[in-house]
Coordinates of C-alpha atoms in Angstrom, one line a residue:
Chain A
M412 CA -27.8 14.2 -19.5
D413 CA -24.6 12.3 -20.3
Q414 CA -23.4 12.2 -16.7
K415 CA -20.0 10.7 -16.2
V416 CA -19.1 8.3 -13.4
R417 CA -17.0 10.9 -11.6
D418 CA -20.1 13.2 -11.5
I419 CA -22.0 10.7 -9.3
G420 CA -19.3 8.7 -7.5
E421 CA -19.1 5.0 -6.7
D422 CA -21.9 4.5 -4.2
A423 CA -24.5 6.3 -6.3
L424 CA -23.3 4.4 -9.4
I425 CA -23.7 1.0 -7.7
S426 CA -27.1 1.8 -6.3
R427 CA -28.3 2.9 -9.8
L428 CA -26.9 -0.4 -11.3
I429 CA -28.6 -2.7 -8.8
Q430 CA -31.9 -0.8 -8.8
G431 CA -34.9 -3.0 -9.2
Q432 CA -32.9 -6.1 -9.1
K433 CA -34.7 -9.2 -7.9
D434 CA -32.7 -11.6 -5.7
R435 CA -32.9 -15.4 -6.2
H436 CA -34.5 -17.4 -3.4
D437 CA -31.1 -18.6 -2.2
V438 CA -29.6 -15.2 -1.7
I439 CA -29.3 -14.2 2.0
A440 CA -27.4 -11.0 1.2
G441 CA -26.8 -9.4 -2.2
P442 CA -24.9 -6.3 -3.1
G443 CA -24.1 -3.9 -0.3
D444 CA -22.3 -6.0 2.3
D445 CA -18.6 -7.0 2.3
C446 CA -19.6 -10.3 0.6
A447 CA -22.7 -11.8 -1.0
V448 CA -24.2 -14.6 1.2
I449 CA -25.7 -17.6 -0.4
D450 CA -27.7 -20.4 1.3
L451 CA -26.2 -23.7 0.2
G452 CA -29.4 -25.6 1.3
P453 CA -30.4 -27.5 4.4
A454 CA -28.1 -30.4 3.7
S455 CA -25.1 -28.3 4.0
G456 CA -26.0 -26.2 7.0
E457 CA -23.5 -23.5 5.9
W458 CA -23.7 -20.3 4.0
Q459 CA -21.3 -19.5 1.1
L460 CA -19.7 -16.1 0.9
L461 CA -18.8 -14.7 -2.5
K462 CA -16.5 -11.7 -3.0
T463 CA -14.5 -10.1 -5.8
D464 CA -12.0 -7.3 -5.5
C465 CA -9.2 -5.9 -7.6
V466 CA -6.0 -3.9 -7.4
I467 CA -5.1 -1.5 -10.2
E468 CA -1.7 0.0 -11.0
S469 CA -1.4 3.7 -10.1
V470 CA -4.6 3.4 -7.9
H471 CA -3.9 0.6 -5.4
F472 CA -0.2 0.3 -5.9
L473 CA 2.5 2.4 -7.6
T474 CA 4.5 1.3 -10.6
G475 CA 7.8 -0.2 -9.3
T476 CA 6.3 -1.7 -6.1
E477 CA 7.9 -5.0 -5.2
P478 CA 5.7 -7.6 -7.0
E479 CA 5.3 -10.0 -4.1
K480 CA 3.8 -7.2 -2.0
I481 CA 1.3 -6.4 -4.7
G482 CA 0.2 -10.0 -4.8
W483 CA 0.0 -10.1 -1.0
K484 CA -2.2 -7.1 -0.9
A485 CA -4.5 -8.3 -3.7
M486 CA -5.1 -11.6 -1.9
C487 CA -5.4 -10.1 1.6
R488 CA -7.9 -7.5 0.5
V489 CA -10.4 -10.2 -0.4
I490 CA -9.6 -12.4 2.6
S491 CA -10.3 -9.3 4.7
D492 CA -13.8 -9.1 3.3
I493 CA -14.5 -12.7 4.0
A494 CA -13.1 -12.2 7.5
A495 CA -15.4 -9.2 8.0
M496 CA -18.4 -11.5 7.5
G497 CA -17.1 -13.9 10.2
G498 CA -16.2 -16.5 7.5
M499 CA -13.3 -18.7 6.4
P500 CA -11.9 -18.2 2.8
E501 CA -11.8 -21.3 0.6
H502 CA -11.1 -20.9 -3.1
A503 CA -9.8 -18.1 -5.3
L504 CA -9.9 -17.2 -9.0
V505 CA -7.3 -14.8 -10.2
T506 CA -7.7 -12.5 -13.3
I507 CA -4.6 -10.7 -14.5
A508 CA -4.9 -8.1 -17.3
V509 CA -1.5 -6.6 -18.4
G510 CA 0.2 -5.1 -21.4
E511 CA 2.1 -7.5 -23.5
D512 CA 5.3 -5.7 -22.5
C513 CA 4.8 -6.7 -18.8
K514 CA 7.7 -8.8 -17.5
V515 CA 7.0 -12.5 -16.8
S516 CA 9.1 -12.2 -13.6
E517 CA 6.7 -9.4 -12.4
V518 CA 3.7 -11.6 -12.9
E519 CA 5.5 -14.5 -11.2
G520 CA 6.2 -12.2 -8.3
W521 CA 2.6 -11.3 -7.9
Y522 CA 1.7 -15.0 -7.8
R523 CA 4.3 -15.7 -5.1
G524 CA 2.8 -13.0 -3.0
M525 CA -0.7 -14.2 -3.6
R526 CA 0.2 -17.8 -2.8
K527 CA 2.0 -16.8 0.4
A528 CA -1.1 -15.0 1.7
A529 CA -3.4 -17.7 0.4
E530 CA -1.5 -20.4 2.4
K531 CA -1.2 -18.3 5.5
F532 CA -4.9 -17.4 5.9
G533 CA -7.2 -20.4 5.6
D534 CA -5.1 -22.3 3.1
V535 CA -7.0 -20.8 0.2
G536 CA -6.8 -22.7 -3.1
I537 CA -6.1 -20.7 -6.3
V538 CA -8.2 -22.9 -8.5
G539 CA -8.3 -20.9 -11.7
G540 CA -8.4 -17.6 -13.4
E541 CA -7.3 -16.0 -16.6
T542 CA -4.7 -13.8 -18.1
A543 CA -5.7 -11.2 -20.7
S544 CA -4.0 -8.4 -22.6
L545 CA -4.8 -4.9 -21.5
P546 CA -4.0 -2.1 -24.0
G547 CA -1.8 0.5 -22.3
S548 CA 0.8 0.1 -19.7
G549 CA -1.2 -0.4 -16.4
A550 CA -2.1 -3.7 -14.8
V551 CA -5.2 -5.0 -13.1
I552 CA -5.2 -8.0 -10.7
S553 CA -8.8 -9.1 -9.8
I554 CA -9.5 -11.9 -7.4
A555 CA -12.8 -13.6 -6.8
M556 CA -13.1 -15.7 -3.7
T557 CA -15.5 -18.1 -2.1
G558 CA -15.7 -18.7 1.7
T559 CA -18.1 -20.4 4.2
V560 CA -19.7 -19.3 7.4
E561 CA -22.0 -20.9 9.9
P562 CA -25.3 -18.9 9.8
A563 CA -25.0 -18.2 13.6
K564 CA -21.6 -16.7 13.1
C565 CA -22.3 -14.5 10.0
A566 CA -21.7 -10.8 10.6
M567 CA -23.5 -8.4 8.3
R568 CA -23.4 -4.6 8.1
S569 CA -27.1 -4.5 8.8
G570 CA -27.4 -5.6 12.4
A571 CA -26.3 -2.6 14.4
R572 CA -28.8 -1.1 16.9
V573 CA -29.2 2.3 18.5
G574 CA -27.1 2.3 21.7
D575 CA -24.5 -0.1 20.3
V576 CA -20.8 0.8 21.0
I577 CA -18.7 1.3 17.9
A578 CA -15.4 -0.5 17.9
V579 CA -12.2 -0.5 15.8
T580 CA -9.3 -2.9 15.8
G581 CA -5.6 -1.9 15.4
G582 CA -4.4 1.5 14.3
L583 CA -5.6 3.8 11.5
G584 CA -4.0 6.3 9.1
N585 CA -1.1 6.8 6.8
S586 CA -1.3 3.3 5.5
F587 CA -0.5 4.1 1.9
A588 CA 2.5 6.4 2.4
S589 CA 4.0 4.2 5.1
G590 CA 3.7 1.1 2.9
R591 CA 1.6 -0.7 5.5
H592 CA -1.2 -1.2 2.9
L593 CA 1.2 -3.7 1.2
E594 CA 1.9 -5.9 4.2
F595 CA -1.2 -5.8 6.3
T596 CA -2.7 -8.8 8.1
P597 CA -6.3 -9.4 7.4
R598 CA -8.1 -9.8 10.8
L599 CA -9.3 -13.3 10.0
H600 CA -8.6 -14.9 13.4
E601 CA -9.8 -11.9 15.3
A602 CA -13.1 -11.8 13.4
R603 CA -13.7 -15.5 13.8
W604 CA -13.0 -15.2 17.5
L605 CA -15.4 -12.2 17.8
M606 CA -18.2 -14.1 16.1
D607 CA -17.6 -17.0 18.4
R608 CA -18.5 -14.9 21.5
D609 CA -21.8 -15.2 23.6
S610 CA -24.5 -13.0 22.2
A611 CA -24.0 -10.5 25.0
M612 CA -20.6 -9.5 23.6
K613 CA -20.8 -10.6 19.9
P614 CA -20.7 -8.0 17.1
T615 CA -24.1 -7.0 15.9
A616 CA -22.7 -5.6 12.7
M617 CA -19.2 -5.7 11.1
M618 CA -17.2 -4.6 8.1
D619 CA -13.6 -4.0 7.1
L620 CA -12.2 -0.5 6.9
S621 CA -10.9 -0.2 3.3
D622 CA -12.1 3.3 2.4
G623 CA -11.7 5.0 5.7
L624 CA -14.0 5.5 8.8
A625 CA -15.6 8.6 7.3
K626 CA -16.8 6.6 4.3
D627 CA -17.3 3.2 5.8
L628 CA -19.2 4.0 9.1
P629 CA -22.0 5.8 7.2
R630 CA -22.3 2.7 5.0
L631 CA -22.7 0.5 8.1
A632 CA -25.2 2.9 9.6
E633 CA -27.2 3.1 6.3
M634 CA -27.3 -0.7 6.0
S635 CA -28.5 -0.9 9.6
A636 CA -31.1 1.8 9.1
I637 CA -29.6 3.9 11.9
S638 CA -29.8 7.6 11.5
G639 CA -26.8 8.8 13.5
Y640 CA -23.8 8.2 15.7
E641 CA -21.6 10.1 18.2
I642 CA -17.9 9.8 17.8
D643 CA -15.2 10.6 20.4
L644 CA -12.5 11.8 18.1
S645 CA -9.9 11.4 20.9
A646 CA -10.6 7.7 21.0
I647 CA -9.8 7.0 17.4
P648 CA -6.6 4.9 17.3
V649 CA -4.4 7.1 15.2
N650 CA -1.1 5.5 14.1
P651 CA 2.0 7.2 15.4
D652 CA 3.1 8.3 12.0
S653 CA -0.4 9.6 11.0
D654 CA -2.7 12.5 11.9
L655 CA -6.4 12.3 12.7
A656 CA -7.5 13.4 9.3
A657 CA -5.6 10.6 7.6
A658 CA -6.8 8.1 10.2
V659 CA -10.4 9.0 9.4
G660 CA -10.2 9.8 5.7
E661 CA -7.6 7.9 3.9
G662 CA -8.6 4.3 4.1
E663 CA -6.4 1.2 3.2
D664 CA -6.2 0.1 6.9
Y665 CA -8.2 -3.1 6.6
E666 CA -9.0 -3.1 10.2
L667 CA -12.4 -4.3 11.6
L668 CA -15.1 -1.8 12.3
F669 CA -17.9 -3.3 14.4
T670 CA -20.7 -2.6 16.8
I671 CA -21.6 -4.5 20.0
P672 CA -24.3 -4.1 22.7
A673 CA -23.1 -1.5 25.2
A674 CA -23.8 -3.9 28.1
G675 CA -21.1 -6.4 26.8
A676 CA -18.4 -3.9 25.9
E677 CA -16.4 -4.0 29.1
N678 CA -16.4 -7.8 29.2
L679 CA -15.4 -8.0 25.6
R680 CA -12.5 -5.7 26.1
L681 CA -11.1 -7.8 28.9
A682 CA -11.4 -11.0 26.9
W683 CA -9.9 -9.4 23.8
E684 CA -6.9 -8.0 25.7
E685 CA -6.1 -11.5 27.0
Q686 CA -6.6 -13.1 23.5
F687 CA -4.9 -10.5 21.3
P688 CA -2.4 -8.6 23.5
N689 CA -0.7 -7.1 20.5
C690 CA -3.8 -5.7 18.7
P691 CA -5.5 -2.7 20.3
L692 CA -9.3 -2.6 20.5
S693 CA -10.8 0.9 20.6
Y694 CA -14.3 2.0 21.4
I695 CA -14.8 5.2 19.5
G696 CA -18.4 6.0 19.9
Q697 CA -22.0 4.9 19.9
M698 CA -24.9 4.5 17.4
T699 CA -27.7 7.0 18.0
D700 CA -31.1 8.0 16.5
S701 CA -30.0 11.6 16.3
G702 CA -30.2 11.9 12.5
D703 CA -26.6 13.2 12.6
R704 CA -23.9 11.4 10.7
T705 CA -21.6 14.3 10.2
A706 CA -19.0 13.6 12.9
L707 CA -16.4 12.5 10.4
S708 CA -15.3 13.8 7.0
G709 CA -13.2 12.4 4.1
G710 CA -12.8 8.9 2.8
W711 CA -11.6 7.3 -0.4
E712 CA -13.7 7.9 -3.5
H713 CA -12.9 5.9 -6.7
F714 CA -14.2 8.4 -9.1
G715 CA -12.6 11.5 -7.6
R716 CA -14.8 14.6 -7.2
Chain B
M513 CA 16.4 -12.8 -18.7
D514 CA 13.6 -10.3 -18.4
Q515 CA 11.2 -12.1 -20.7
K516 CA 8.0 -10.3 -21.5
V517 CA 4.6 -12.0 -21.5
R518 CA 4.4 -11.6 -25.3
D519 CA 7.6 -13.6 -25.6
I520 CA 6.1 -16.7 -24.1
G521 CA 2.3 -16.3 -24.7
E522 CA -0.7 -17.0 -22.6
D523 CA -0.6 -20.8 -22.2
A524 CA 3.1 -20.9 -21.2
L525 CA 2.6 -18.0 -18.8
I526 CA -0.3 -19.8 -17.1
S527 CA 1.6 -23.1 -16.8
R528 CA 4.6 -21.2 -15.2
L529 CA 2.3 -19.5 -12.8
I530 CA 0.6 -22.7 -11.5
Q531 CA 3.7 -24.8 -11.5
G532 CA 4.2 -26.7 -8.2
Q533 CA 0.8 -25.7 -6.9
K534 CA -0.8 -28.1 -4.4
D535 CA -4.5 -28.5 -4.7
R536 CA -6.8 -28.6 -1.6
H537 CA -8.5 -31.9 -0.8
D538 CA -11.8 -30.6 -2.1
V539 CA -10.6 -29.6 -5.6
I540 CA -11.8 -32.0 -8.3
A541 CA -10.3 -30.0 -11.1
G542 CA -8.1 -26.9 -10.8
P543 CA -6.6 -24.6 -13.5
G544 CA -6.7 -26.0 -17.0
D545 CA -10.4 -26.8 -17.6
D546 CA -13.2 -24.4 -18.6
C547 CA -14.1 -24.1 -14.9
A548 CA -12.6 -25.2 -11.6
V549 CA -14.6 -28.0 -10.0
I550 CA -15.1 -28.1 -6.2
D551 CA -16.5 -31.0 -4.2
L552 CA -19.1 -29.5 -1.9
G553 CA -19.1 -32.5 0.4
P554 CA -21.2 -35.7 0.6
A555 CA -24.2 -33.9 2.1
S556 CA -24.7 -31.8 -1.0
G557 CA -24.1 -34.5 -3.6
E558 CA -23.2 -31.8 -6.1
W559 CA -20.0 -30.2 -7.4
Q560 CA -19.6 -26.5 -7.6
L561 CA -18.2 -24.9 -10.7
L562 CA -16.1 -21.7 -10.5
K563 CA -15.2 -19.5 -13.4
T564 CA -14.0 -16.0 -14.1
D565 CA -13.7 -14.2 -17.4
C566 CA -13.3 -10.7 -18.6
V567 CA -13.9 -8.5 -21.7
I568 CA -11.6 -5.6 -22.4
E569 CA -12.2 -2.6 -24.6
S570 CA -10.2 -2.8 -27.9
V571 CA -9.6 -6.5 -27.3
H572 CA -13.0 -8.2 -26.9
F573 CA -15.1 -5.3 -28.1
L574 CA -14.5 -2.1 -30.0
T575 CA -15.1 1.4 -28.6
G576 CA -18.5 2.6 -29.7
T577 CA -20.2 -0.9 -29.5
E578 CA -23.8 -0.8 -28.3
P579 CA -23.4 -1.1 -24.5
E580 CA -26.2 -3.8 -24.1
K581 CA -24.4 -6.1 -26.5
I582 CA -21.1 -5.7 -24.6
G583 CA -22.9 -6.7 -21.3
W584 CA -24.6 -9.6 -23.1
K585 CA -21.3 -10.9 -24.4
A586 CA -19.5 -10.5 -21.0
M587 CA -22.2 -12.5 -19.2
C588 CA -22.6 -15.2 -22.0
R589 CA -18.9 -15.9 -22.2
V590 CA -18.9 -17.1 -18.6
I591 CA -22.2 -19.0 -18.9
S592 CA -20.7 -20.7 -22.0
D593 CA -17.8 -22.0 -19.8
I594 CA -20.2 -23.3 -17.1
A595 CA -22.3 -24.9 -19.9
A596 CA -19.2 -26.6 -21.4
M597 CA -18.8 -28.5 -18.1
G598 CA -22.4 -29.7 -18.2
G599 CA -23.4 -27.4 -15.4
M600 CA -26.0 -24.8 -14.5
P601 CA -24.9 -21.2 -13.7
E602 CA -26.1 -19.8 -10.4
H603 CA -24.5 -16.5 -9.1
A604 CA -22.3 -13.8 -10.6
L605 CA -20.0 -11.1 -9.3
V606 CA -19.3 -8.2 -11.7
T607 CA -16.2 -6.1 -11.6
I608 CA -16.2 -2.9 -13.7
A609 CA -13.0 -0.9 -14.1
V610 CA -13.4 2.3 -16.1
G611 CA -12.0 5.8 -16.5
E612 CA -13.8 8.5 -14.5
D613 CA -14.9 10.0 -17.8
C614 CA -16.9 6.9 -18.7
K615 CA -20.6 7.8 -19.1
V616 CA -23.1 6.5 -16.5
S617 CA -25.5 5.5 -19.3
E618 CA -22.8 3.3 -20.9
V619 CA -22.3 1.4 -17.6
E620 CA -26.1 1.1 -17.2
G621 CA -26.3 -0.3 -20.7
W622 CA -23.7 -3.0 -19.9
Y623 CA -25.8 -3.9 -16.9
R624 CA -29.0 -4.2 -18.9
G625 CA -27.3 -6.6 -21.3
M626 CA -25.8 -8.6 -18.4
R627 CA -29.1 -8.8 -16.6
K628 CA -30.9 -9.9 -19.8
A629 CA -28.4 -12.8 -20.4
A630 CA -28.4 -13.7 -16.7
E631 CA -32.2 -14.0 -16.6
K632 CA -32.4 -15.9 -19.9
F633 CA -29.8 -18.6 -19.1
G634 CA -30.4 -20.3 -15.7
D635 CA -31.8 -17.2 -13.9
V636 CA -28.3 -16.2 -12.7
G637 CA -28.3 -13.8 -9.8
I638 CA -25.9 -10.8 -9.9
V639 CA -25.1 -10.8 -6.2
G640 CA -22.2 -8.4 -6.0
G641 CA -19.2 -6.9 -7.5
E642 CA -17.3 -3.7 -7.6
T643 CA -16.6 -0.6 -9.6
A644 CA -13.1 0.8 -9.7
S645 CA -11.3 3.6 -11.5
L646 CA -8.9 2.5 -14.3
P647 CA -6.4 5.2 -15.4
G648 CA -6.6 5.6 -19.2
S649 CA -9.5 5.4 -21.4
G650 CA -10.3 1.6 -21.8
A651 CA -12.8 -0.4 -19.8
V652 CA -12.6 -3.9 -18.3
I653 CA -15.7 -5.9 -17.4
S654 CA -14.8 -9.0 -15.4
I655 CA -17.4 -11.6 -14.3
A656 CA -16.9 -14.4 -11.8
M657 CA -19.6 -17.1 -11.6
T658 CA -20.6 -20.1 -9.6
G659 CA -22.5 -23.0 -11.0
T660 CA -23.4 -26.5 -10.0
V661 CA -23.2 -29.9 -11.7
E662 CA -24.1 -33.4 -10.8
P663 CA -20.9 -35.4 -10.7
A664 CA -22.2 -38.0 -13.2
K665 CA -23.0 -35.1 -15.7
C666 CA -19.7 -33.2 -15.4
A667 CA -17.8 -32.9 -18.6
M668 CA -14.1 -32.2 -18.4
R669 CA -11.4 -31.7 -21.1
S670 CA -9.5 -34.7 -19.9
G671 CA -11.8 -37.6 -20.8
A672 CA -11.2 -38.1 -24.5
R673 CA -9.9 -41.5 -25.7
V674 CA -8.2 -42.6 -28.8
G675 CA -10.8 -43.4 -31.4
D676 CA -13.4 -40.9 -30.1
V677 CA -15.2 -38.9 -32.8
I678 CA -14.6 -35.1 -32.6
A679 CA -17.8 -33.0 -32.8
V680 CA -18.6 -29.3 -33.1
T681 CA -22.0 -27.6 -32.7
G682 CA -23.2 -24.7 -34.9
G683 CA -21.1 -22.8 -37.4
L684 CA -17.6 -21.4 -37.1
G685 CA -15.7 -18.3 -38.4
N686 CA -16.0 -14.6 -38.9
S687 CA -17.7 -14.1 -35.6
F688 CA -15.9 -10.8 -34.7
A689 CA -16.4 -9.0 -38.1
S690 CA -20.0 -10.1 -38.4
G691 CA -20.9 -9.0 -34.9
R692 CA -22.1 -12.5 -34.0
H693 CA -19.6 -12.5 -31.0
L694 CA -21.9 -9.8 -29.4
E695 CA -25.1 -11.8 -29.7
F696 CA -24.2 -15.4 -29.4
T697 CA -26.3 -18.0 -27.5
P698 CA -24.3 -20.0 -25.0
R699 CA -25.0 -23.7 -25.6
L700 CA -26.4 -24.3 -22.1
H701 CA -29.4 -26.4 -23.1
E702 CA -27.5 -28.3 -25.7
A703 CA -24.7 -29.2 -23.3
R704 CA -27.0 -30.2 -20.5
W705 CA -28.9 -32.4 -23.0
L706 CA -25.6 -34.0 -24.1
M707 CA -24.5 -34.8 -20.6
D708 CA -27.9 -36.4 -20.0
R709 CA -27.4 -39.1 -22.6
D710 CA -26.6 -42.8 -22.0
S711 CA -22.9 -43.4 -21.6
A712 CA -22.8 -44.9 -25.2
M713 CA -23.4 -41.5 -26.7
K714 CA -22.4 -39.1 -24.0
P715 CA -19.4 -36.7 -24.5
T716 CA -16.2 -38.1 -23.1
A717 CA -14.6 -34.6 -23.1
M718 CA -16.0 -31.2 -23.8
M719 CA -15.0 -27.5 -23.9
D720 CA -16.3 -24.3 -25.5
L721 CA -14.6 -22.8 -28.6
S722 CA -13.5 -19.3 -27.6
D723 CA -10.0 -19.2 -29.1
G724 CA -10.6 -21.2 -32.3
L725 CA -10.3 -24.9 -33.1
A726 CA -6.6 -24.6 -33.9
K727 CA -5.9 -23.4 -30.4
D728 CA -8.6 -25.2 -28.4
L729 CA -8.5 -28.8 -29.9
P730 CA -4.8 -29.2 -29.0
R731 CA -5.7 -28.0 -25.4
L732 CA -8.4 -30.7 -25.2
A733 CA -6.0 -33.4 -26.6
E734 CA -3.3 -32.3 -24.1
M735 CA -5.6 -32.5 -21.1
S736 CA -6.7 -35.9 -22.3
A737 CA -3.1 -37.0 -22.8
I738 CA -3.9 -37.9 -26.4
S739 CA -1.1 -37.5 -28.9
G740 CA -2.9 -36.8 -32.2
Y741 CA -6.0 -36.3 -34.2
E742 CA -7.2 -36.5 -37.8
I743 CA -9.3 -33.7 -39.1
D744 CA -11.5 -33.8 -42.2
L745 CA -11.2 -30.1 -43.2
S746 CA -14.2 -30.4 -45.5
A747 CA -16.4 -31.4 -42.5
I748 CA -15.7 -28.2 -40.5
P749 CA -18.9 -26.2 -40.4
V750 CA -17.7 -22.9 -41.9
N751 CA -20.2 -20.0 -41.6
P752 CA -21.5 -18.8 -45.0
D753 CA -19.7 -15.4 -44.6
S754 CA -16.5 -17.0 -43.5
D755 CA -13.6 -19.0 -44.9
L756 CA -11.9 -22.1 -43.5
A757 CA -8.9 -20.2 -42.1
A758 CA -11.2 -17.9 -40.1
A759 CA -13.4 -20.8 -38.9
V760 CA -10.3 -22.7 -37.6
G761 CA -8.2 -19.8 -36.4
E762 CA -10.2 -16.8 -35.3
G763 CA -12.1 -17.9 -32.3
E764 CA -15.1 -16.1 -30.6
D765 CA -17.6 -18.7 -31.8
Y766 CA -18.6 -20.1 -28.3
E767 CA -19.7 -23.3 -29.9
L768 CA -19.2 -26.7 -28.1
L769 CA -16.3 -28.9 -29.0
F770 CA -16.6 -32.4 -27.7
T771 CA -15.6 -36.0 -28.2
I772 CA -17.8 -39.1 -28.1
P773 CA -17.3 -42.9 -28.5
A774 CA -17.3 -43.7 -32.2
A775 CA -19.9 -46.5 -31.7
G776 CA -22.5 -43.9 -30.4
A777 CA -21.9 -41.2 -33.0
E778 CA -24.7 -42.2 -35.4
N779 CA -27.3 -42.6 -32.7
L780 CA -26.3 -39.3 -31.1
R781 CA -26.7 -37.5 -34.5
L782 CA -30.2 -38.8 -35.0
A783 CA -31.3 -37.9 -31.5
W784 CA -29.6 -34.4 -31.8
E785 CA -31.3 -33.6 -35.1
E786 CA -34.7 -34.3 -33.6
Q787 CA -33.9 -32.3 -30.4
F788 CA -32.1 -29.3 -32.0
P789 CA -33.3 -29.1 -35.6
N790 CA -31.9 -25.5 -35.9
C791 CA -28.4 -26.2 -34.6
P792 CA -26.1 -28.3 -36.9
L793 CA -23.9 -31.0 -35.3
S794 CA -20.7 -31.8 -37.3
Y795 CA -18.3 -34.6 -36.9
I796 CA -15.0 -33.2 -38.0
G797 CA -12.5 -36.0 -37.2
Q798 CA -11.2 -38.5 -34.7
M799 CA -8.7 -38.7 -31.8
T800 CA -5.6 -40.8 -32.7
D801 CA -2.3 -41.9 -31.2
S802 CA -0.4 -40.7 -34.2
G803 CA 1.6 -38.1 -32.4
D804 CA 0.4 -35.6 -34.9
R805 CA -1.5 -32.5 -33.9
T806 CA -0.6 -30.3 -36.8
A807 CA -3.8 -30.6 -38.8
L808 CA -4.9 -27.1 -37.9
S809 CA -3.2 -23.7 -37.6
G810 CA -4.0 -20.3 -36.2
G811 CA -6.0 -19.5 -33.1
W812 CA -6.3 -16.4 -30.8
E813 CA -3.2 -15.5 -28.7
H814 CA -3.7 -12.8 -26.1
F815 CA -0.1 -11.7 -26.0
G816 CA 0.4 -11.5 -29.8
R817 CA 3.6 -13.0 -31.2

């Protein structure tokens, strides 16, 4: 009786909220993936991606953070989700809820950062939004975004198969304390390139790492109905200023997590290294039918338990 | 130096934020109208509408309000904006930011209300969203929505002409205190019917009344580059439990405000009364080139001055 959201946590809350929901005929993927996927009809030949994401003061950024970096992060988080589906971002709506004592220069700084990221990745248009007063001193920046993806290049969380190799881009860990979470590069070009490969070395499932491997990999396995995985902890790309626990459990890295057929892994690695010499690609394990998903622990939980 | 948002108010803040923004080639209407309008390309033949809107505890609803009504209002506010463009709503993304002490049953109640409204008006699909923790005790429910509209039936704020009659649906005033703001009906069917009329009696400009006539009519005039209007105060449809000041200045009515060519006004009224016998249609004045927009005063301002 009278459970509170922290008693059940974010994932359980969401699954209770969407329980029994009927999807419209044009919904290819509803809640549960990085984006919702909508069929725009045969005339278009494309699918539309829809995503919303917010950053909150004292949760996703600390009071006193440089405003441009806050805006950059807010915009790049959503672009990262569109990228993780293999899509291109198109239009954004920005909601800003702040106390009436918030400085105008602060909000203008957020916008500069958002616009910089929007122009850099896909020339996203900020086409609307709203500003609203939020009682109290915190701030909320929420961004909703549309994108498009060709059906053959759309990556979902649900396509992984037993035997697939588990891959991670870049390095993981200590993103928040180091400030990297404020200046990260969404893996838009990398994801597009990956989904452009031959089927032998194309990702079968993909998502971005926002809550940490320990939280996100089980989500991918769950959506793919795969019961287990083996992880080689020594293969996890731990950032030089981080330790393994942070790399696995902290989140905020916004790297790509994906699975590919084992037979294509070596060829993909060779092609990747030629294409992206400055971004490591790490194979950290394999999907299995062992029933065991306990290899990792930690991960970001919104309603702390 | 160091201006705060309450020093300049919402409209000035927004115009500073969007200053110098370049629109993408596919943007028919960007910030400033009820929705953004995107050209989906010649193959589709339709325009897409994008809108985001939020309700905030202690601002848009009081603590202790029945959760289902809060969800209903949150969803209907956005549907009302899609309606005001002459469009049909399609998909929604829901962001919920709450303290970790928020009851699960409260959030479930919001969702029931949202789903009820979504099913009733256009069978909107809730295709995604997020839940996040908000430090402090308030709650924010933000909804982003897509819709579609045939180009010939799209109503913008910018089409009013000098001489056009100013029309309002329903009754105005005392919506917050009476609780009507929690159970209103977005004028989706009425707006679609209006935009389906012959050009002689079709709205030239339209918007929904969320901040009150005194605030919203000047916005419509501004977007239409019309310098003035005459208002017959005795023609304003004041709700029985309201007074004129509240009807003009309080907002939260979510009725349609639109302009039509004077020559078609009488025919439109006759057709309207037959079609919507239970919803009054009031002609309250006329657009002019007088340079005078002072006929009304009041209106809701987010960052109270």
